[in-house]
Amino acid sequence: EKGAAERAEAILRQMEEMRQSGDMYVAPDTVTFSSVINAWARSGEDGAAERAEAILRKMGEHSTGKNNVNVKPNTITYSAVINAWAKSKQPDAADRALAVLHWMEDLYESGDRDAQPNTFCYNAVINALAKSESADKAQRSYDVLQHMMSAHLKGNRYARPNVMTYST
């Protein structure tokens, strides 16, 4: 439904304002933020991916600040942003999706188990690359697949290629 993501984000802002006023009973958490990001990812509206990523970055600021309000991004959150980029018609959508995946991988490799990339993340990046206008999209997709298989072989059981991986 057109406008649903905007309304969801408005509710999130209202919840944040209430929390800042001291009402911790309506403090948004990871699920709240992820739901709004997912609403943007599914909206198909212009600028949706940028909005989704901006909310993700805001979550990162909240989770590292002194007022940690349980808003740490997780795999579902990052996946929704990658998916938003995969659905975006922006010329740099594939690069942006890949950048979020690399961000996740860096966090995961530095010990953040909540940022573990999974099959959906890799598939969404491959999908974004497949839809891109990049002349080297086939090679880049293959590189992501190889990286995915390597992650799986190194112990990330959630990064196992599936039928969707090979049919994208």
Tab-separated table of N, CA and C in Angstrom, residues 6-7 32 37-38 44-45 61 64 66 74 78 94 115 125 129 133 137 140 144 152 157 162:
chain	number	residue	atom	x	y	z
A	6	GLU	N	5.952	5.232	4.853
A	6	GLU	CA	6.036	6.589	5.411
A	6	GLU	C	5.297	6.653	6.745
A	7	ARG	N	4.114	6.038	6.793
A	7	ARG	CA	3.345	6.033	8.042
A	7	ARG	C	4.063	5.225	9.122
A	32	THR	N	11.111	-3.236	16.019
A	32	THR	CA	10.420	-2.043	15.537
A	32	THR	C	11.157	-1.431	14.354
A	37	ILE	N	12.125	-0.743	8.345
A	37	ILE	CA	13.050	-0.960	7.225
A	37	ILE	C	12.414	-1.907	6.211
A	38	ASN	N	11.805	-2.969	6.699
A	38	ASN	CA	11.157	-3.928	5.806
A	38	ASN	C	9.986	-3.290	5.059
A	44	GLY	N	8.437	-0.327	-2.773
A	44	GLY	CA	8.625	-0.040	-4.187
A	44	GLY	C	8.635	1.450	-4.508
A	45	GLU	N	8.657	2.285	-3.492
A	45	GLU	CA	8.627	3.731	-3.696
A	45	GLU	C	10.018	4.269	-4.021
A	61	GLU	N	23.728	4.101	15.453
A	61	GLU	CA	24.024	5.203	16.380
A	61	GLU	C	23.376	4.949	17.734
A	64	THR	N	25.196	2.127	19.805
A	64	THR	CA	26.522	2.430	20.344
A	64	THR	C	26.504	3.623	21.293
A	66	LYS	N	25.120	6.068	24.584
A	66	LYS	CA	24.961	5.792	26.016
A	66	LYS	C	23.511	5.442	26.359
A	74	ASN	N	20.443	-6.564	13.363
A	74	ASN	CA	20.764	-7.982	13.276
A	74	ASN	C	20.679	-8.424	11.805
A	78	TYR	N	19.802	-6.105	8.394
A	78	TYR	CA	20.696	-5.908	7.255
A	78	TYR	C	20.102	-6.525	5.985
A	94	ALA	N	23.174	-2.095	-7.020
A	94	ALA	CA	23.962	-3.309	-6.792
A	94	ALA	C	25.189	-3.006	-5.943
A	115	ALA	N	25.345	-9.946	13.133
A	115	ALA	CA	25.478	-9.480	11.748
A	115	ALA	C	25.926	-10.605	10.821
A	125	VAL	N	21.997	-9.830	-3.004
A	125	VAL	CA	23.083	-9.107	-3.679
A	125	VAL	C	23.265	-9.650	-5.093
A	129	LEU	N	22.869	-7.520	-8.525
A	129	LEU	CA	23.882	-7.501	-9.583
A	129	LEU	C	23.282	-7.947	-10.914
A	133	GLU	N	23.050	-2.686	-14.635
A	133	GLU	CA	23.532	-2.411	-15.993
A	133	GLU	C	25.040	-2.621	-16.107
A	137	LYS	N	28.603	-7.689	-14.558
A	137	LYS	CA	27.673	-8.211	-13.553
A	137	LYS	C	27.757	-9.737	-13.407
A	140	ARG	N	30.880	-10.398	-11.308
A	140	ARG	CA	30.661	-9.934	-9.930
A	140	ARG	C	29.699	-10.870	-9.194
A	144	VAL	N	30.505	-13.113	-5.818
A	144	VAL	CA	29.681	-13.165	-4.608
A	144	VAL	C	29.347	-14.616	-4.280
A	152	HIS	N	30.500	-20.362	3.789
A	152	HIS	CA	29.847	-21.592	4.246
A	152	HIS	C	30.886	-22.644	4.640
A	157	ARG	N	27.097	-21.722	8.586
A	157	ARG	CA	26.100	-22.673	8.087
A	157	ARG	C	24.881	-21.984	7.496
A	162	ASN	N	21.577	-22.082	-2.252
A	162	ASN	CA	20.375	-22.890	-2.451
A	162	ASN	C	19.901	-22.749	-3.894
